[in-house]
Amino acid sequence: MIAVTSLTKRFGARYAVRDLTFEVKKGSVCGFLGPNGAGKTTTLRILAGALGKTSGGASICGFDVESASMDARRSMGYMPEAVPLYPEMRVAEYLSFRAELKGVARRERPRAVATAMKKARVDDVASQRIGALSKGYRQRVGLADALVADPPVLVLDEPTSGLDPNQIREVRDVVRDLAGSHTVLLSTHILSEVEAMCDHVVVIHRGRLVAAGTREDITRQRRATSLEVVARGEREACEVAARSVAAFGDVEATDDGGVVTLLCPISASATDEARAEAAEAVVSALVAAGARVRRVTERASSLEDVFAELTRDGGGEAEGEP
Amino acid sequence: MTLGGFLPVLKRELFAFFVTPLAWVLVTAFLVVQGMHFVLLVSHFADEPQIASDQTPLQAFFGNTVILYLVLFLLVPPITMRLFAEERRSGTIETLMTAPVSTAAVVLAKYASALLTYAAMWAPTALYLVILSRTGEIDPRVAASSYLGVMVVGSAYLALGLLMSALTRSQFLALVGTALVILVLFILGVGEFVAREGTTLHDVCAYVSVWAHMTDFASGVVDSRRLVFYATLTALGLFGTVRVVDAWRWG
């Protein structure tokens, strides 16, 4: 439903998006991840027809976003990052205007507006001026606007930014309800969001694709599991004992008043069998060294770890989005 | 190019303008100033009946005096300044342009809203004609050609104002830019009296002189060259606006 092929966008000499290729299948909710300045907004704006590309291509429902721009825009509801709205209009008035603009027939307009307001939970402020609304309401008026013509594809740029936890949960529910019947691409840099809403993930960093697939795929693909062993004994002795296990990488040890915590990384390609054996080996080695083992836990990497791993090289430095 | 989206955008533009105090301040100021002009002109003509032989208050109101240009100079830029600049500053232009509407439809809708506003501001001045016709005679054809002049000159200025508004995110810059363009066009017209007769400069200045144009229109002369000139200016302004909008939109 959404296809991006070798998309490149350059601002002067700086590449905001570089040779980006990914696809979002019909009915899926795809999280578009990346640190600030990675090129998320630029990509979404190109998809929405708000910005031109430098090279490559993108299409919505098979319509190219430039050569068949009208059809592409008709099949999509877009919610920009800043959610710009006309402050002097009332909520229902604004949504009715947007529905008319998007070609919803006059007779169906009141119902379309009512449905969108209900879905985005803004029906209680229908007759208020947008300028007087709180950030959370404005954000959801933007969401209602994206939904009002009931397009098959939704492109949402940070739909939950600036919301309080209750509102975030509500928006998540809305997005989850859309899954299956709609194709959703939403950008975020909050990982718990992706874990809560999305079945697919696309990760970009500095304008390039670094990972794409289902959520589980990505977590599995970049698995860097480690064993955490807590034992009471001498730090030196424990460290030596743990190092004697061949399956471990570089062991790290921390001592907290006689209680030693050992972090033993284990190769991502190791089988479950090998992991279990390594756990047994480290326990017997520690016991043999005179330490008392309190706890052995396996640490599976979360999406958070994967994300940090994938976008490690100076990911914190923002390159700025226009 | 379809014009889908023209009507909703036009309606919203009119609403957005008349919901601001600026609109009503502008309407009030315009009518007060025009009313004063009218009173001054009428009392002037009443005091000196001998000059009435070659001029009527109507002619002086629409042409041959500096009054009209001053009014246009102060009226047009505030009408057009916000059309694109405001939406670009606030970012709403992004939601507008990502809806399935063509650039041409948006540009024409915004232009139409400015033109309607302008026409609505002039409409009450028709009362002056009613008042004049009570005490004297008014040639309806002269009145019609005068209003035609006001509309064609205004439509060209508004198109240029729209272009200025598309060129910048700052409403103030758009205002100053539009005022400047109107001023330059007026000064070029003054060149007719400065340049020596027979030179190309003189002819060019005479051709673009809004002063001469309005004097014609106000005395009942509808010259097709004037109409072509202002239609061309209008078309250039609108075409330029579409190009500018497409440039920053796909840039």
Coordinates of C-alpha atoms in Angstrom, one line a residue:
Chain A
M1 CA 0.0 0.0 0.0
I2 CA 2.9 2.3 0.8
A3 CA 6.0 1.7 -1.3
V4 CA 9.2 3.8 -1.1
T5 CA 12.0 2.9 -3.6
S6 CA 15.5 4.4 -3.5
L7 CA 14.0 7.6 -2.2
T8 CA 16.6 10.4 -1.9
K9 CA 16.1 14.0 -0.7
R10 CA 18.9 16.5 -0.6
F11 CA 18.9 19.9 0.9
G12 CA 21.9 21.6 -0.7
A13 CA 24.8 19.3 0.0
R14 CA 23.2 17.6 2.9
Y15 CA 21.2 14.3 2.4
A16 CA 18.1 14.3 4.6
V17 CA 17.0 10.9 3.1
R18 CA 19.4 8.7 1.2
D19 CA 18.5 5.7 -1.0
L20 CA 15.6 4.7 1.3
T21 CA 13.6 1.6 0.3
F22 CA 10.8 0.0 2.3
E23 CA 7.2 -1.1 2.0
V24 CA 4.2 -1.2 4.2
K25 CA 1.7 -3.9 3.5
K26 CA -2.1 -3.5 3.4
G27 CA -3.7 -3.6 6.8
S28 CA -0.5 -3.3 8.8
V29 CA 0.5 -0.7 11.3
C30 CA 4.1 0.3 10.7
G31 CA 6.3 2.2 13.1
F32 CA 8.8 4.5 11.5
L33 CA 11.6 4.8 14.0
G34 CA 14.7 6.9 14.2
P35 CA 16.5 9.4 16.4
N36 CA 15.6 13.1 15.9
G37 CA 16.9 14.4 12.6
A38 CA 17.1 11.0 11.0
G39 CA 14.8 12.0 8.1
K40 CA 11.5 10.7 9.4
T41 CA 9.5 13.9 8.9
T42 CA 11.1 14.5 5.5
T43 CA 10.1 11.1 4.3
L44 CA 6.6 11.4 5.5
R45 CA 6.2 14.9 4.0
I46 CA 7.4 13.5 0.6
L47 CA 4.8 10.7 1.0
A48 CA 2.1 13.2 1.8
G49 CA 2.9 15.4 -1.2
A50 CA 4.1 18.3 0.9
L51 CA 7.6 18.2 -0.4
G52 CA 9.4 17.1 -3.6
K53 CA 12.0 14.4 -3.8
T54 CA 15.4 14.6 -5.3
S55 CA 15.4 11.1 -6.8
G56 CA 13.8 7.7 -6.4
G57 CA 10.1 7.2 -5.9
A58 CA 7.2 6.7 -3.6
S59 CA 3.7 5.6 -4.1
I60 CA 0.5 5.3 -2.1
C61 CA -2.0 2.6 -3.2
G62 CA 0.0 2.3 -6.4
F63 CA -0.3 6.0 -7.2
D64 CA 3.0 7.8 -7.5
V65 CA 3.1 10.7 -5.1
E66 CA 4.3 13.1 -7.8
S67 CA 2.9 12.0 -11.2
A68 CA -0.4 10.9 -9.7
S69 CA -0.3 13.3 -6.8
M70 CA -4.1 13.9 -6.7
D71 CA -5.0 10.2 -6.5
A72 CA -2.2 9.6 -4.0
R73 CA -3.5 12.5 -1.8
R74 CA -7.1 11.3 -2.1
S75 CA -6.1 7.8 -0.8
M76 CA -4.3 9.2 2.3
G77 CA -4.9 11.0 5.5
Y78 CA -1.9 12.9 6.7
M79 CA -1.3 14.4 10.1
P80 CA 1.8 16.7 10.1
E81 CA 4.1 16.8 13.0
A82 CA 3.2 20.3 14.2
V83 CA -0.6 19.7 13.6
P84 CA -1.2 23.1 12.1
L85 CA -4.9 24.2 12.4
Y86 CA -6.9 27.3 11.8
P87 CA -7.4 28.8 15.3
E88 CA -10.4 30.9 14.4
M89 CA -12.5 28.0 13.3
R90 CA -14.7 25.7 15.5
V91 CA -13.8 22.0 15.6
A92 CA -16.8 20.7 13.8
E93 CA -16.7 23.6 11.3
Y94 CA -13.0 22.8 10.6
L95 CA -13.6 19.1 10.1
S96 CA -16.6 19.9 7.8
F97 CA -14.3 22.2 5.7
R98 CA -11.6 19.5 5.5
A99 CA -14.2 16.9 4.5
E100 CA -15.5 19.1 1.7
L101 CA -11.9 19.8 0.6
K102 CA -11.3 16.0 0.5
G103 CA -14.4 15.5 -1.7
V104 CA -16.8 14.0 0.8
A105 CA -20.3 14.5 -0.6
R106 CA -22.4 17.2 1.1
R107 CA -25.0 14.7 2.3
E108 CA -22.4 12.4 3.9
R109 CA -20.4 15.2 5.5
P110 CA -22.2 15.5 8.8
R111 CA -21.9 11.8 9.4
A112 CA -18.3 11.7 8.3
V113 CA -17.5 14.6 10.7
A114 CA -19.4 13.0 13.6
T115 CA -17.6 9.6 13.1
A116 CA -14.2 11.2 12.9
M117 CA -14.8 13.2 16.0
K118 CA -16.0 10.1 17.9
K119 CA -13.0 8.1 16.8
A120 CA -10.5 10.7 17.7
R121 CA -12.5 11.5 20.9
V122 CA -13.0 15.2 20.3
D123 CA -16.8 15.2 20.1
D124 CA -17.0 16.9 23.5
V125 CA -15.3 20.0 22.1
A126 CA -17.2 20.1 18.7
S127 CA -18.4 23.6 19.0
Q128 CA -15.2 25.2 20.6
R129 CA -12.8 27.4 18.8
I130 CA -9.6 25.5 17.9
G131 CA -7.5 28.3 19.2
A132 CA -8.9 27.8 22.7
L133 CA -8.1 24.0 22.8
S134 CA -5.3 22.4 24.8
K135 CA -2.4 20.7 23.0
G136 CA -3.9 17.3 23.5
Y137 CA -7.2 18.2 21.9
R138 CA -5.5 20.0 19.0
Q139 CA -3.4 16.9 18.4
R140 CA -6.5 14.8 18.2
V141 CA -8.4 17.3 16.0
G142 CA -5.5 16.7 13.6
L143 CA -6.1 13.0 13.9
A144 CA -9.8 13.5 13.3
D145 CA -8.9 15.5 10.2
A146 CA -6.7 12.6 8.9
L147 CA -9.6 10.2 9.5
V148 CA -12.5 12.3 8.2
A149 CA -12.6 11.1 4.6
D150 CA -11.9 7.6 5.7
P151 CA -8.9 7.0 3.5
P152 CA -7.3 3.6 3.2
V153 CA -3.8 4.9 4.1
L154 CA -2.9 7.0 7.1
V155 CA 0.4 8.8 7.5
L156 CA 0.8 10.1 11.0
D157 CA 3.9 12.1 12.1
E158 CA 4.4 11.7 15.8
P159 CA 0.7 11.3 16.6
T160 CA 1.2 11.1 20.4
S161 CA 3.7 13.9 21.0
G162 CA 2.6 16.3 23.6
L163 CA -0.2 14.1 25.0
D164 CA -0.6 13.0 28.6
P165 CA -0.5 9.3 29.4
N166 CA -4.3 8.9 29.3
Q167 CA -4.5 10.6 25.9
I168 CA -1.6 8.5 24.6
R169 CA -3.5 5.4 25.5
E170 CA -6.6 6.7 23.8
V171 CA -4.6 7.4 20.6
R172 CA -3.1 4.0 20.8
D173 CA -6.5 2.5 21.0
V174 CA -7.6 4.5 17.9
V175 CA -4.6 3.3 15.9
R176 CA -5.1 -0.3 17.0
D177 CA -8.7 -0.1 15.9
L178 CA -7.6 1.0 12.5
A179 CA -5.2 -1.9 12.0
G180 CA -6.6 -4.5 9.5
S181 CA -8.9 -2.1 7.7
H182 CA -6.4 0.7 7.2
T183 CA -2.7 0.8 6.5
V184 CA -0.9 3.1 8.9
L185 CA 2.6 4.5 8.9
L186 CA 3.4 6.4 12.0
S187 CA 6.7 8.0 13.0
T188 CA 7.9 8.2 16.6
H189 CA 11.0 8.0 18.6
I190 CA 9.3 6.5 21.6
L191 CA 9.9 2.8 21.6
S192 CA 7.2 1.7 23.9
E193 CA 4.8 3.3 21.4
V194 CA 6.0 0.9 18.7
E195 CA 5.8 -2.0 21.0
A196 CA 2.2 -1.0 21.9
M197 CA 0.8 -0.2 18.5
C198 CA 2.9 -1.5 15.6
D199 CA 3.3 -4.9 14.0
H200 CA 6.0 -3.7 11.6
V201 CA 9.0 -1.5 12.1
V202 CA 11.2 0.5 9.8
V203 CA 14.3 2.0 11.4
I204 CA 16.2 4.8 9.8
H205 CA 19.3 6.6 10.9
R206 CA 20.9 9.6 9.1
G207 CA 18.5 9.2 6.2
R208 CA 19.4 5.6 5.6
L209 CA 17.5 2.4 6.3
V210 CA 19.1 0.4 9.1
A211 CA 16.4 -2.3 9.7
A212 CA 12.9 -3.3 8.5
G213 CA 10.6 -6.1 9.2
T214 CA 8.1 -7.3 11.8
R215 CA 8.8 -6.2 15.4
E216 CA 9.9 -9.7 16.4
D217 CA 12.1 -10.0 13.4
I218 CA 14.1 -7.0 14.3
T219 CA 14.4 -7.9 17.9
R220 CA 15.6 -11.4 17.0
Q221 CA 17.9 -10.2 14.2
R222 CA 19.9 -8.0 16.5
R223 CA 19.8 -10.2 19.5
A224 CA 22.8 -9.6 21.8
T225 CA 21.7 -11.6 24.8
S226 CA 23.7 -11.8 27.9
L227 CA 23.6 -13.7 31.2
E228 CA 23.5 -11.7 34.4
V229 CA 24.9 -13.7 37.3
V230 CA 24.8 -12.4 40.9
A231 CA 27.0 -14.2 43.4
R232 CA 28.5 -13.6 46.9
G233 CA 32.3 -13.9 47.0
E234 CA 35.5 -12.3 45.9
R235 CA 35.3 -10.2 42.8
E236 CA 38.7 -11.3 41.3
A237 CA 37.9 -15.0 41.8
C238 CA 34.4 -14.7 40.4
E239 CA 35.6 -12.9 37.3
V240 CA 38.3 -15.5 36.6
A241 CA 35.7 -18.3 37.1
A242 CA 33.3 -16.6 34.6
R243 CA 36.0 -16.0 32.1
S244 CA 36.8 -19.7 32.1
V245 CA 33.5 -20.4 30.3
A246 CA 34.3 -20.5 26.6
A247 CA 30.9 -19.4 25.4
F248 CA 31.1 -15.9 26.9
G249 CA 32.5 -12.8 25.4
D250 CA 34.1 -10.1 27.5
V251 CA 32.8 -10.5 31.0
E252 CA 32.2 -7.4 33.1
A253 CA 32.1 -7.6 36.9
T254 CA 30.9 -5.1 39.5
D255 CA 31.4 -5.4 43.2
D256 CA 28.8 -4.1 45.7
G257 CA 30.1 -4.9 49.2
G258 CA 30.9 -8.6 48.6
V259 CA 28.0 -9.1 46.2
V260 CA 29.4 -9.4 42.7
T261 CA 27.3 -8.9 39.6
L262 CA 28.7 -10.5 36.4
L263 CA 27.5 -9.5 33.0
C264 CA 28.4 -12.3 30.6
P265 CA 27.6 -11.5 26.9
I266 CA 26.8 -14.5 24.8
S267 CA 26.9 -14.7 21.0
A268 CA 23.7 -13.9 19.2
S269 CA 24.0 -17.0 17.1
A270 CA 24.2 -19.4 20.1
T271 CA 21.4 -21.9 20.3
D272 CA 19.1 -22.2 23.4
E273 CA 20.9 -25.4 24.3
A274 CA 24.3 -23.6 24.2
R275 CA 22.9 -20.9 26.4
A276 CA 21.6 -23.3 29.0
E277 CA 25.0 -25.1 29.0
A278 CA 26.8 -21.9 29.5
A279 CA 24.6 -21.1 32.5
E280 CA 25.3 -24.5 34.0
A281 CA 29.1 -24.1 33.4
V282 CA 29.3 -20.6 35.0
V283 CA 27.4 -21.8 38.1
S284 CA 29.7 -24.8 38.6
A285 CA 32.8 -22.7 37.9
L286 CA 31.7 -20.1 40.5
V287 CA 30.8 -22.7 43.1
A288 CA 34.2 -24.3 42.5
A289 CA 35.8 -20.9 43.1
G290 CA 34.1 -20.7 46.5
A291 CA 31.4 -18.2 45.6
R292 CA 27.7 -18.6 46.4
V293 CA 25.5 -18.1 43.4
R294 CA 22.4 -16.1 44.2
R295 CA 20.7 -15.6 40.8
V296 CA 21.3 -16.3 37.1
T297 CA 19.0 -14.4 34.7
E298 CA 19.0 -14.3 30.9
R299 CA 18.7 -10.8 29.5
A300 CA 16.9 -10.7 26.1
S301 CA 17.5 -7.5 24.3
S302 CA 14.5 -5.2 24.1
L303 CA 13.6 -3.0 21.2
E304 CA 15.3 -0.3 23.1
D305 CA 18.6 -2.1 23.0
V306 CA 18.2 -2.9 19.4
F307 CA 17.5 0.7 18.6
A308 CA 20.5 2.0 20.6
E309 CA 22.6 -0.6 18.8
L310 CA 21.4 0.2 15.3
T311 CA 21.7 4.0 15.7
R312 CA 24.8 4.0 17.8
D313 CA 27.4 6.1 15.9
G314 CA 26.6 9.6 17.2
G315 CA 22.9 9.1 17.0
G316 CA 22.3 11.9 19.5
E317 CA 23.6 14.6 17.3
A318 CA 20.7 16.2 15.5
E319 CA 21.0 17.0 11.9
G320 CA 17.9 19.1 11.9
E321 CA 14.7 18.6 9.9
P322 CA 13.4 21.4 7.8
Chain B
M1 CA -6.1 20.7 -13.8
T2 CA -9.3 20.5 -12.0
L3 CA -10.7 23.2 -9.7
G4 CA -11.9 20.9 -7.0
G5 CA -11.5 22.6 -3.7
F6 CA -12.0 26.1 -5.1
L7 CA -15.3 26.6 -3.3
P8 CA -14.4 25.4 0.2
V9 CA -11.2 27.4 0.1
L10 CA -13.0 30.5 -1.1
K11 CA -15.6 30.2 1.7
R12 CA -12.9 29.7 4.3
E13 CA -10.9 32.6 3.1
L14 CA -13.8 35.0 3.3
F15 CA -14.7 33.7 6.7
A16 CA -11.1 33.9 7.9
F17 CA -10.8 37.6 6.7
F18 CA -14.1 38.9 8.1
V19 CA -13.7 37.2 11.4
T20 CA -10.6 39.4 12.1
P21 CA -10.8 42.9 13.4
L22 CA -8.5 43.9 10.5
A23 CA -11.3 43.5 8.0
W24 CA -13.7 45.7 9.9
V25 CA -11.1 48.4 10.6
L26 CA -10.3 48.4 6.9
V27 CA -13.9 48.6 5.8
T28 CA -14.6 51.4 8.3
A29 CA -11.5 53.4 7.4
F30 CA -12.2 53.0 3.7
L31 CA -15.7 54.2 4.0
V32 CA -14.8 57.1 6.3
V33 CA -12.1 58.3 4.0
Q34 CA -14.2 57.9 0.9
G35 CA -17.1 59.7 2.6
M36 CA -14.8 62.6 3.5
H37 CA -13.5 62.8 -0.1
F38 CA -17.1 62.8 -1.4
V39 CA -18.2 65.6 0.9
L40 CA -15.1 67.7 0.1
L41 CA -15.5 67.3 -3.6
V42 CA -19.2 68.0 -3.6
S43 CA -18.8 71.2 -1.5
H44 CA -15.9 72.3 -3.7
F45 CA -18.0 71.9 -6.8
A46 CA -21.0 73.6 -5.1
D47 CA -18.8 76.6 -4.2
E48 CA -17.3 77.1 -7.6
P49 CA -20.0 76.3 -10.2
Q50 CA -17.9 77.7 -13.0
I51 CA -15.4 74.7 -13.1
A52 CA -18.4 72.4 -13.4
S53 CA -18.4 72.9 -17.1
D54 CA -15.4 70.6 -17.8
Q55 CA -15.6 68.3 -14.8
T56 CA -18.1 66.6 -12.6
P57 CA -17.8 65.5 -8.9
L58 CA -18.0 61.9 -10.3
Q59 CA -15.0 62.4 -12.5
A60 CA -13.0 63.9 -9.7
F61 CA -13.9 61.1 -7.4
F62 CA -12.6 58.4 -9.7
G63 CA -9.9 60.1 -11.7
N64 CA -7.9 63.2 -12.2
T65 CA -7.2 63.6 -8.5
V66 CA -4.8 61.8 -6.3
I67 CA -7.6 60.6 -4.1
L68 CA -8.2 57.2 -5.8
Y69 CA -4.6 56.2 -5.9
L70 CA -4.0 57.0 -2.3
V71 CA -7.0 54.8 -1.4
L72 CA -5.9 51.9 -3.6
F73 CA -2.4 52.2 -2.2
L74 CA -3.7 51.9 1.4
L75 CA -6.5 49.4 0.7
V76 CA -5.0 46.6 -1.5
P77 CA -1.9 45.6 0.5
P78 CA -3.8 44.8 3.8
I79 CA -6.4 42.8 1.9
T80 CA -3.8 40.5 0.2
M81 CA -0.9 40.4 2.7
R82 CA -2.2 37.4 4.7
L83 CA -3.4 35.2 1.9
F84 CA -0.4 33.0 1.6
A85 CA 2.1 34.5 4.1
E86 CA -0.1 33.7 7.2
E87 CA -0.7 30.1 6.2
R88 CA 3.0 29.5 5.5
R89 CA 4.0 31.0 8.8
S90 CA 1.5 29.0 10.8
G91 CA 2.1 25.8 8.8
T92 CA -1.6 25.3 7.8
I93 CA -0.5 25.5 4.2
E94 CA 0.9 22.0 4.6
T95 CA -2.5 20.5 5.5
L96 CA -4.2 22.6 2.8
M97 CA -1.8 21.5 0.0
T98 CA -1.8 17.8 1.0
A99 CA -5.6 17.7 0.6
P100 CA -6.5 16.7 -3.0
V101 CA -6.7 20.2 -4.3
S102 CA -4.7 21.7 -7.2
T103 CA -2.4 24.7 -6.7
A104 CA -4.4 26.6 -9.3
A105 CA -7.6 26.0 -7.4
V106 CA -6.0 27.3 -4.2
V107 CA -4.5 30.3 -5.9
L108 CA -7.7 31.2 -7.7
A109 CA -9.8 30.7 -4.6
K110 CA -7.6 33.0 -2.5
Y111 CA -7.6 35.6 -5.3
A112 CA -11.4 35.4 -5.7
S113 CA -11.8 36.0 -2.0
A114 CA -9.7 39.1 -2.2
L115 CA -11.6 40.4 -5.3
L116 CA -14.9 39.8 -3.6
T117 CA -13.7 41.6 -0.5
Y118 CA -12.5 44.5 -2.6
A119 CA -15.8 44.7 -4.5
A120 CA -17.8 44.5 -1.3
M121 CA -15.8 47.5 0.1
W122 CA -16.6 49.6 -2.9
A123 CA -20.3 48.6 -3.1
P124 CA -21.5 51.2 -0.4
T125 CA -20.0 54.0 -2.4
A126 CA -22.8 53.5 -4.9
L127 CA -24.9 55.5 -2.4
Y128 CA -22.9 58.6 -3.3
L129 CA -24.2 58.3 -6.8
V130 CA -27.8 58.1 -5.5
I131 CA -27.2 61.2 -3.4
L132 CA -25.7 63.1 -6.4
S133 CA -28.5 62.1 -8.7
R134 CA -31.0 63.7 -6.3
T135 CA -29.6 67.2 -6.9
G136 CA -28.1 66.8 -10.4
E137 CA -27.8 64.6 -13.3
I138 CA -25.6 61.5 -13.5
D139 CA -24.7 59.7 -16.6
P140 CA -25.1 56.0 -15.8
R141 CA -22.6 55.1 -18.5
V142 CA -19.9 57.2 -16.9
A143 CA -20.7 55.7 -13.5
A144 CA -20.5 52.2 -15.0
S145 CA -17.2 52.9 -16.8
S146 CA -15.8 54.4 -13.6
Y147 CA -16.6 51.4 -11.5
L148 CA -15.2 49.2 -14.3
G149 CA -12.0 51.1 -14.0
V150 CA -11.9 50.7 -10.3
M151 CA -12.4 47.0 -10.7
V152 CA -9.8 46.3 -13.4
V153 CA -7.1 48.4 -11.7
G154 CA -8.0 46.8 -8.4
S155 CA -8.0 43.3 -9.8
A156 CA -4.5 43.8 -11.2
Y157 CA -3.2 45.2 -7.9
L158 CA -4.8 42.4 -6.0
A159 CA -3.1 39.8 -8.2
L160 CA 0.3 41.4 -7.6
G161 CA -0.5 41.5 -3.9
L162 CA -1.3 37.8 -4.0
L163 CA 2.1 37.2 -5.6
M164 CA 3.8 39.2 -3.0
S165 CA 2.1 37.2 -0.3
A166 CA 3.2 33.9 -1.8
L167 CA 6.8 35.2 -1.9
T168 CA 7.3 35.6 1.8
R169 CA 6.3 34.1 5.1
S170 CA 6.0 37.6 6.6
Q171 CA 2.7 39.4 6.3
F172 CA 4.5 42.7 6.9
L173 CA 7.0 42.1 4.1
A174 CA 4.1 41.2 1.8
L175 CA 2.3 44.4 2.8
V176 CA 5.4 46.5 2.1
G177 CA 6.2 44.7 -1.1
T178 CA 2.7 45.2 -2.5
A179 CA 2.6 48.9 -1.6
L180 CA 6.0 49.3 -3.3
V181 CA 4.8 47.7 -6.5
I182 CA 1.7 49.9 -6.6
L183 CA 3.9 52.9 -5.9
V184 CA 6.3 52.0 -8.7
L185 CA 3.5 51.6 -11.2
F186 CA 2.1 55.0 -10.1
I187 CA 5.5 56.7 -10.4
L188 CA 6.1 55.2 -13.8
G189 CA 2.8 56.8 -14.8
V190 CA 4.1 60.2 -13.5
G191 CA 7.0 59.7 -16.0
E192 CA 4.6 60.7 -18.7
F193 CA 4.8 64.3 -17.5
V194 CA 8.5 64.2 -16.8
A195 CA 9.9 62.6 -19.9
R196 CA 10.1 64.7 -23.1
E197 CA 7.2 64.1 -25.5
G198 CA 8.1 61.9 -28.4
T199 CA 10.7 59.7 -26.6
T200 CA 10.0 56.0 -26.0
L201 CA 10.1 56.5 -22.3
H202 CA 7.3 59.0 -22.5
D203 CA 5.2 56.6 -24.6
V204 CA 5.9 53.6 -22.2
C205 CA 5.0 55.8 -19.2
A206 CA 1.9 57.0 -20.8
Y207 CA 0.8 53.5 -21.6
V208 CA 1.2 52.2 -18.1
S209 CA 0.0 55.4 -16.3
V210 CA -2.8 54.5 -13.9
W211 CA -3.5 58.2 -13.7
A212 CA -4.3 58.5 -17.4
H213 CA -6.3 55.3 -17.3
M214 CA -8.5 56.3 -14.5
T215 CA -9.1 59.7 -16.0
D216 CA -10.3 58.0 -19.1
F217 CA -12.5 55.6 -17.2
A218 CA -13.9 58.4 -15.1
S219 CA -14.9 60.4 -18.1
G220 CA -16.7 57.4 -19.7
V221 CA -14.0 56.3 -22.1
V222 CA -13.4 52.5 -22.1
D223 CA -10.2 51.9 -24.0
S224 CA -9.6 48.3 -24.8
R225 CA -5.8 48.9 -24.5
R226 CA -6.4 49.6 -20.8
L227 CA -8.4 46.5 -20.3
V228 CA -5.7 44.4 -22.1
F229 CA -3.0 46.0 -19.9
Y230 CA -4.7 45.2 -16.6
A231 CA -5.9 41.8 -17.7
T232 CA -2.2 41.0 -18.6
L233 CA -1.0 42.3 -15.2
T234 CA -3.7 40.1 -13.5
A235 CA -2.8 37.0 -15.5
L236 CA 0.9 37.6 -14.8
G237 CA 0.3 37.9 -11.1
L238 CA -1.8 34.8 -10.9
F239 CA 0.5 32.7 -13.1
G240 CA 3.5 33.9 -11.1
T241 CA 1.7 33.0 -7.9
V242 CA 1.0 29.4 -9.1
R243 CA 4.6 29.0 -10.1
V244 CA 5.9 30.4 -6.8
V245 CA 3.6 28.2 -4.8
D246 CA 4.7 25.1 -6.8
A247 CA 8.3 26.1 -6.3
W248 CA 8.2 26.2 -2.5
R249 CA 5.8 23.4 -2.3
W250 CA 8.0 20.8 -4.2
G251 CA 11.3 22.5 -3.3

